[in-house]
PDB file of C-alpha atoms in Angstrom:
ATOM      1  CA  MET A   1     -44.654  41.470-133.530  1.00  0.00           C
ATOM      2  CA  PRO A   2     -41.242  40.973-135.141  1.00  0.00           C
ATOM      3  CA  SER A   3     -41.057  39.839-138.743  1.00  0.00           C
ATOM      4  CA  THR A   4     -39.045  36.873-139.935  1.00  0.00           C
ATOM      5  CA  VAL A   5     -36.238  39.125-141.179  1.00  0.00           C
ATOM      6  CA  VAL A   6     -35.871  40.668-137.705  1.00  0.00           C
ATOM      7  CA  HIS A   7     -35.655  37.181-136.197  1.00  0.00           C
ATOM      8  CA  LEU A   8     -32.990  36.251-138.746  1.00  0.00           C
ATOM      9  CA  ALA A   9     -30.990  39.416-138.096  1.00  0.00           C
ATOM     10  CA  LEU A  10     -30.829  38.692-134.370  1.00  0.00           C
ATOM     11  CA  ALA A  11     -30.015  35.034-135.044  1.00  0.00           C
ATOM     12  CA  GLY A  12     -27.130  36.052-137.301  1.00  0.00           C
ATOM     13  CA  LEU A  13     -25.790  38.313-134.563  1.00  0.00           C
ATOM     14  CA  ILE A  14     -25.994  35.524-131.960  1.00  0.00           C
ATOM     15  CA  ALA A  15     -24.430  32.968-134.307  1.00  0.00           C
ATOM     16  CA  ALA A  16     -21.558  35.327-135.104  1.00  0.00           C
ATOM     17  CA  ALA A  17     -20.921  35.702-131.374  1.00  0.00           C
ATOM     18  CA  LEU A  18     -21.221  32.051-130.318  1.00  0.00           C
ATOM     19  CA  LEU A  19     -19.893  29.933-133.166  1.00  0.00           C
ATOM     20  CA  GLY A  20     -16.311  31.195-133.090  1.00  0.00           C
ATOM     21  CA  ASP A  21     -14.173  29.475-135.722  1.00  0.00           C
ATOM     22  CA  ASP A  22     -17.151  27.315-136.727  1.00  0.00           C
ATOM     23  CA  PHE A  23     -18.988  30.352-138.111  1.00  0.00           C
ATOM     24  CA  ASP A  24     -19.306  30.080-141.883  1.00  0.00           C
ATOM     25  CA  ARG A  25     -21.975  30.328-144.566  1.00  0.00           C
ATOM     26  CA  ARG A  26     -23.042  26.731-144.069  1.00  0.00           C
ATOM     27  CA  ALA A  27     -23.456  27.157-140.310  1.00  0.00           C
ATOM     28  CA  LEU A  28     -25.339  30.408-140.843  1.00  0.00           C
ATOM     29  CA  ALA A  29     -27.684  28.659-143.283  1.00  0.00           C
ATOM     30  CA  VAL A  30     -28.497  25.992-140.671  1.00  0.00           C
ATOM     31  CA  VAL A  31     -29.229  28.638-138.037  1.00  0.00           C
ATOM     32  CA  PHE A  32     -31.369  30.660-140.446  1.00  0.00           C
ATOM     33  CA  VAL A  33     -33.472  27.627-141.408  1.00  0.00           C
ATOM     34  CA  VAL A  34     -34.120  26.699-137.767  1.00  0.00           C
ATOM     35  CA  VAL A  35     -35.084  30.287-136.912  1.00  0.00           C
ATOM     36  CA  ALA A  36     -37.223  30.916-140.018  1.00  0.00           C
ATOM     37  CA  VAL A  37     -39.173  27.635-140.142  1.00  0.00           C
ATOM     38  CA  PRO A  38     -41.445  28.460-137.137  1.00  0.00           C
ATOM     39  CA  ASP A  39     -43.175  31.224-139.092  1.00  0.00           C
ATOM     40  CA  LEU A  40     -44.442  28.624-141.550  1.00  0.00           C
ATOM     41  CA  ASP A  41     -47.232  27.909-139.075  1.00  0.00           C
ATOM     42  CA  SER A  42     -48.842  31.139-140.299  1.00  0.00           C
ATOM     43  CA  PHE A  43     -50.014  29.082-143.289  1.00  0.00           C
ATOM     44  CA  LEU A  44     -52.098  26.844-140.994  1.00  0.00           C
ATOM     45  CA  ILE A  45     -55.209  28.978-141.346  1.00  0.00           C
ATOM     46  CA  SER A  46     -57.698  26.106-141.467  1.00  0.00           C
ATOM     47  CA  THR A  47     -57.159  25.159-137.821  1.00  0.00           C
ATOM     48  CA  ASP A  48     -57.383  27.025-134.526  1.00  0.00           C
ATOM     49  CA  ALA A  49     -53.831  25.968-133.711  1.00  0.00           C
ATOM     50  CA  GLY A  50     -52.052  28.120-136.266  1.00  0.00           C
ATOM     51  CA  HIS A  51     -49.540  30.945-136.066  1.00  0.00           C
ATOM     52  CA  ARG A  52     -47.579  31.342-132.829  1.00  0.00           C
ATOM     53  CA  THR A  53     -48.723  27.855-131.780  1.00  0.00           C
ATOM     54  CA  VAL A  54     -47.731  24.765-133.785  1.00  0.00           C
ATOM     55  CA  LEU A  55     -44.091  25.738-134.358  1.00  0.00           C
ATOM     56  CA  HIS A  56     -43.841  28.379-131.629  1.00  0.00           C
ATOM     57  CA  ASN A  57     -43.497  26.370-128.431  1.00  0.00           C
ATOM     58  CA  LEU A  58     -40.819  25.085-126.089  1.00  0.00           C
ATOM     59  CA  TRP A  59     -41.190  21.495-127.272  1.00  0.00           C
ATOM     60  CA  VAL A  60     -39.748  22.416-130.672  1.00  0.00           C
ATOM     61  CA  ALA A  61     -36.445  22.991-128.866  1.00  0.00           C
ATOM     62  CA  VAL A  62     -36.785  20.623-125.899  1.00  0.00           C
ATOM     63  CA  VAL A  63     -37.397  17.449-127.934  1.00  0.00           C
ATOM     64  CA  PRO A  64     -34.398  17.888-130.297  1.00  0.00           C
ATOM     65  CA  ALA A  65     -32.231  18.930-127.340  1.00  0.00           C
ATOM     66  CA  ALA A  66     -33.179  15.756-125.468  1.00  0.00           C
ATOM     67  CA  LEU A  67     -32.453  13.619-128.530  1.00  0.00           C
ATOM     68  CA  MET A  68     -29.065  15.272-128.964  1.00  0.00           C
ATOM     69  CA  LEU A  69     -28.196  14.682-125.312  1.00  0.00           C
ATOM     70  CA  VAL A  70     -29.034  11.001-125.691  1.00  0.00           C
ATOM     71  CA  ASP A  71     -26.985  10.829-128.881  1.00  0.00           C
ATOM     72  CA  LEU A  72     -23.993  12.625-127.376  1.00  0.00           C
ATOM     73  CA  ARG A  73     -24.020  11.288-123.807  1.00  0.00           C
ATOM     74  CA  VAL A  74     -25.733   7.874-123.886  1.00  0.00           C
ATOM     75  CA  ARG A  75     -24.862   6.274-127.218  1.00  0.00           C
ATOM     76  CA  GLU A  76     -21.445   4.670-127.524  1.00  0.00           C
ATOM     77  CA  GLU A  77     -20.874   6.586-130.754  1.00  0.00           C
ATOM     78  CA  SER A  78     -22.675   9.816-131.529  1.00  0.00           C
ATOM     79  CA  LEU A  79     -24.368   9.872-134.927  1.00  0.00           C
ATOM     80  CA  LEU A  80     -24.233  13.659-134.968  1.00  0.00           C
ATOM     81  CA  ARG A  81     -20.520  13.808-134.196  1.00  0.00           C
ATOM     82  CA  ARG A  82     -19.676  10.969-136.577  1.00  0.00           C
ATOM     83  CA  ARG A  83     -21.489  12.661-139.475  1.00  0.00           C
ATOM     84  CA  TRP A  84     -20.577  16.308-138.919  1.00  0.00           C
ATOM     85  CA  GLY A  85     -17.904  16.307-136.245  1.00  0.00           C
ATOM     86  CA  ALA A  86     -17.469  18.956-133.567  1.00  0.00           C
ATOM     87  CA  TRP A  87     -18.702  21.556-136.067  1.00  0.00           C
ATOM     88  CA  GLY A  88     -22.079  19.872-136.314  1.00  0.00           C
ATOM     89  CA  VAL A  89     -22.481  19.546-132.557  1.00  0.00           C
ATOM     90  CA  ARG A  90     -21.746  23.204-131.939  1.00  0.00           C
ATOM     91  CA  VAL A  91     -23.911  24.443-134.793  1.00  0.00           C
ATOM     92  CA  ALA A  92     -26.825  22.277-133.638  1.00  0.00           C
ATOM     93  CA  TRP A  93     -26.726  23.668-130.094  1.00  0.00           C
ATOM     94  CA  VAL A  94     -26.361  27.254-131.296  1.00  0.00           C
ATOM     95  CA  ALA A  95     -29.244  26.786-133.748  1.00  0.00           C
ATOM     96  CA  LEU A  96     -31.534  25.582-130.947  1.00  0.00           C
ATOM     97  CA  PHE A  97     -30.449  28.475-128.743  1.00  0.00           C
ATOM     98  CA  CYS A  98     -31.177  30.895-131.589  1.00  0.00           C
ATOM     99  CA  TYR A  99     -34.654  29.393-131.954  1.00  0.00           C
ATOM    100  CA  LEU A 100     -35.305  30.163-128.280  1.00  0.00           C
ATOM    101  CA  ALA A 101     -33.561  33.537-128.044  1.00  0.00           C
ATOM    102  CA  ALA A 102     -34.001  35.030-131.508  1.00  0.00           C
ATOM    103  CA  HIS A 103     -37.486  33.730-132.245  1.00  0.00           C
ATOM    104  CA  LEU A 104     -39.513  32.441-129.301  1.00  0.00           C
ATOM    105  CA  ALA A 105     -38.273  34.979-126.747  1.00  0.00           C
ATOM    106  CA  LEU A 106     -38.594  37.866-129.184  1.00  0.00           C
ATOM    107  CA  ASP A 107     -42.181  36.917-130.020  1.00  0.00           C
ATOM    108  CA  ILE A 108     -43.288  36.486-126.416  1.00  0.00           C
ATOM    109  CA  ALA A 109     -41.698  39.811-125.434  1.00  0.00           C
ATOM    110  CA  ASP A 110     -43.255  41.720-128.335  1.00  0.00           C
ATOM    111  CA  GLY A 111     -46.501  39.797-128.703  1.00  0.00           C
ATOM    112  CA  TYR A 112     -47.795  36.504-127.387  1.00  0.00           C
ATOM    113  CA  VAL A 113     -46.970  32.845-127.922  1.00  0.00           C
ATOM    114  CA  ASN A 114     -48.604  29.510-127.058  1.00  0.00           C
ATOM    115  CA  VAL A 115     -45.375  28.287-125.445  1.00  0.00           C
ATOM    116  CA  LEU A 116     -46.616  24.991-123.956  1.00  0.00           C
ATOM    117  CA  TRP A 117     -48.949  23.859-126.764  1.00  0.00           C
ATOM    118  CA  PRO A 118     -50.139  21.118-127.234  1.00  0.00           C
ATOM    119  CA  VAL A 119     -49.616  20.038-123.610  1.00  0.00           C
ATOM    120  CA  PHE A 120     -51.273  23.213-122.353  1.00  0.00           C
ATOM    121  CA  ASP A 121     -53.223  25.544-124.635  1.00  0.00           C
ATOM    122  CA  GLN A 122     -52.605  29.095-123.441  1.00  0.00           C
ATOM    123  CA  PHE A 123     -51.033  32.136-125.074  1.00  0.00           C
ATOM    124  CA  TYR A 124     -48.641  34.161-122.926  1.00  0.00           C
ATOM    125  CA  THR A 125     -46.867  37.496-123.182  1.00  0.00           C
ATOM    126  CA  LEU A 126     -43.980  38.902-121.179  1.00  0.00           C
ATOM    127  CA  ASP A 127     -44.501  42.532-120.248  1.00  0.00           C
ATOM    128  CA  GLY A 128     -43.062  44.726-117.530  1.00  0.00           C
ATOM    129  CA  SER A 129     -40.268  47.092-116.577  1.00  0.00           C
ATOM    130  CA  ILE A 130     -37.246  47.464-114.319  1.00  0.00           C
ATOM    131  CA  GLU A 131     -36.773  50.899-112.800  1.00  0.00           C
ATOM    132  CA  LEU A 132     -34.575  52.501-110.158  1.00  0.00           C
ATOM    133  CA  SER A 133     -36.763  54.588-107.868  1.00  0.00           C
ATOM    134  CA  SER A 134     -35.504  57.200-105.421  1.00  0.00           C
ATOM    135  CA  GLN A 135     -38.212  56.062-102.997  1.00  0.00           C
ATOM    136  CA  ARG A 136     -38.759  52.360-103.707  1.00  0.00           C
ATOM    137  CA  GLY A 137     -35.320  51.254-104.858  1.00  0.00           C
ATOM    138  CA  ILE A 138     -35.279  48.707-107.676  1.00  0.00           C
ATOM    139  CA  VAL A 139     -38.786  48.204-109.043  1.00  0.00           C
ATOM    140  CA  ASN A 140     -39.115  45.021-111.105  1.00  0.00           C
ATOM    141  CA  THR A 141     -42.502  44.177-112.601  1.00  0.00           C
ATOM    142  CA  PHE A 142     -41.120  41.378-114.778  1.00  0.00           C
ATOM    143  CA  SER A 143     -41.038  38.929-111.885  1.00  0.00           C
ATOM    144  CA  ASN A 144     -42.437  38.256-108.450  1.00  0.00           C
ATOM    145  CA  GLY A 145     -39.937  36.820-106.000  1.00  0.00           C
ATOM    146  CA  GLY A 146     -37.668  35.756-108.848  1.00  0.00           C
ATOM    147  CA  VAL A 147     -40.474  33.970-110.720  1.00  0.00           C
ATOM    148  CA  PRO A 148     -41.132  35.434-114.200  1.00  0.00           C
ATOM    149  CA  LEU A 149     -44.635  36.803-114.602  1.00  0.00           C
ATOM    150  CA  LEU A 150     -46.199  35.736-117.889  1.00  0.00           C
ATOM    151  CA  GLU A 151     -49.558  37.296-118.664  1.00  0.00           C
ATOM    152  CA  ALA A 152     -52.160  34.887-120.066  1.00  0.00           C
ATOM    153  CA  ARG A 153     -53.837  35.975-123.308  1.00  0.00           C
ATOM    154  CA  GLY A 154     -56.368  33.223-124.073  1.00  0.00           C
ATOM    155  CA  THR A 155     -56.362  29.854-125.810  1.00  0.00           C
ATOM    156  CA  SER A 156     -55.765  29.113-129.487  1.00  0.00           C
ATOM    157  CA  SER A 157     -59.517  29.109-130.162  1.00  0.00           C
ATOM    158  CA  GLU A 158     -59.924  32.465-128.417  1.00  0.00           C
ATOM    159  CA  THR A 159     -56.896  34.265-129.854  1.00  0.00           C
ATOM    160  CA  GLN A 160     -56.587  35.373-133.463  1.00  0.00           C
ATOM    161  CA  ILE A 161     -53.202  36.490-134.755  1.00  0.00           C
ATOM    162  CA  THR A 162     -53.452  38.210-138.103  1.00  0.00           C
ATOM    163  CA  THR A 163     -50.742  37.712-140.724  1.00  0.00           C
ATOM    164  CA  GLY A 164     -50.261  38.484-144.386  1.00  0.00           C
ATOM    165  CA  VAL A 165     -51.474  34.959-145.103  1.00  0.00           C
ATOM    166  CA  ASP A 166     -54.497  35.299-142.811  1.00  0.00           C
ATOM    167  CA  PRO A 167     -55.393  39.020-142.488  1.00  0.00           C
ATOM    168  CA  GLY A 168     -58.482  38.276-140.417  1.00  0.00           C
ATOM    169  CA  ASP A 169     -62.209  38.220-141.015  1.00  0.00           C
ATOM    170  CA  GLY A 170     -63.411  40.976-143.315  1.00  0.00           C
ATOM    171  CA  GLN A 171     -59.925  42.282-144.114  1.00  0.00           C
ATOM    172  CA  THR A 172     -58.933  42.629-147.775  1.00  0.00           C
ATOM    173  CA  GLU A 173     -55.454  44.130-147.430  1.00  0.00           C
ATOM    174  CA  ARG A 174     -52.654  41.666-146.782  1.00  0.00           C
ATOM    175  CA  LEU A 175     -49.730  43.135-144.851  1.00  0.00           C
ATOM    176  CA  PHE A 176     -46.416  41.317-144.641  1.00  0.00           C
ATOM    177  CA  PRO A 177     -44.388  43.188-142.012  1.00  0.00           C
ATOM    178  CA  VAL A 178     -40.690  43.881-142.360  1.00  0.00           C
ATOM    179  CA  VAL A 179     -40.052  46.478-139.641  1.00  0.00           C
ATOM    180  CA  ARG A 180     -42.750  47.871-137.366  1.00  0.00           C
ATOM    181  CA  ALA A 181     -40.786  49.663-134.645  1.00  0.00           C
ATOM    182  CA  GLY A 182     -37.596  51.606-134.176  1.00  0.00           C
ATOM    183  CA  TRP A 183     -35.977  48.908-132.058  1.00  0.00           C
ATOM    184  CA  GLN A 184     -36.690  46.350-134.778  1.00  0.00           C
ATOM    185  CA  LEU A 185     -34.869  48.545-137.305  1.00  0.00           C
ATOM    186  CA  VAL A 186     -31.892  48.754-134.936  1.00  0.00           C
ATOM    187  CA  VAL A 187     -31.836  44.946-134.554  1.00  0.00           C
ATOM    188  CA  LEU A 188     -32.166  44.475-138.316  1.00  0.00           C
ATOM    189  CA  VAL A 189     -29.388  46.892-139.264  1.00  0.00           C
ATOM    190  CA  GLY A 190     -27.099  45.781-136.445  1.00  0.00           C
ATOM    191  CA  GLY A 191     -27.623  42.076-137.051  1.00  0.00           C
ATOM    192  CA  VAL A 192     -27.173  42.283-140.812  1.00  0.00           C
ATOM    193  CA  GLY A 193     -24.129  44.514-140.406  1.00  0.00           C
ATOM    194  CA  VAL A 194     -22.356  42.281-137.888  1.00  0.00           C
ATOM    195  CA  THR A 195     -23.177  39.087-139.797  1.00  0.00           C
ATOM    196  CA  ALA A 196     -21.974  40.522-143.114  1.00  0.00           C
ATOM    197  CA  LEU A 197     -18.805  41.895-141.516  1.00  0.00           C
ATOM    198  CA  ARG A 198     -18.043  38.580-139.842  1.00  0.00           C
ATOM    199  CA  LEU A 199     -18.494  36.686-143.120  1.00  0.00           C
ATOM    200  CA  SER A 200     -16.320  39.213-144.919  1.00  0.00           C
ATOM    201  CA  LEU A 201     -13.529  38.997-142.345  1.00  0.00           C
ATOM    202  CA  ASP A 202     -13.601  35.193-142.350  1.00  0.00           C
ATOM    203  CA  SER A 203     -13.404  35.081-146.153  1.00  0.00           C
ATOM    204  CA  THR A 204     -10.214  37.171-146.139  1.00  0.00           C
ATOM    205  CA  ASP A 205      -8.391  34.929-143.641  1.00  0.00           C
TER     206      ASP A 205
END
């Protein structure tokens, strides 16, 4: 399961690509906060609904997105645009996208997430492959007829996700992961490198 720093590295890469001229240290800070905050649910060790549940679900993005749409499309004058201008609108949308792409999607692809909690209590993981076979053509086990296949992994009361805060019953060693796979190291180095380079180039303009 990716660590917070891996999530942040990917978020920095996405922000550098999507924000254009609005990319600056302040925008990056907003994106980083939105992407890092979900992992705070690892401190909720006194309840069944803890890590990968309370702050790791679609509603964390859907509700703010709906409120922003109302503010931008329904209200006569947008509070968001009046306070922060076009910069604020773009940064807000990119931050929500980074939450989905750099955090939620990464966790569900390399672990499991309770994506519909509290409406529906069920952990899911996305696992599969896409291959080109000489006999069967394109073999896609990620989806069935275009519908993504998410594998159920139990409810919040049935699923225990160990963290450095909550190492699990009987465990004395607390491990706080930074990088646990080669691909995570690639994402970390690439994301940090691109983000730092983009900030450096912008500061010289």
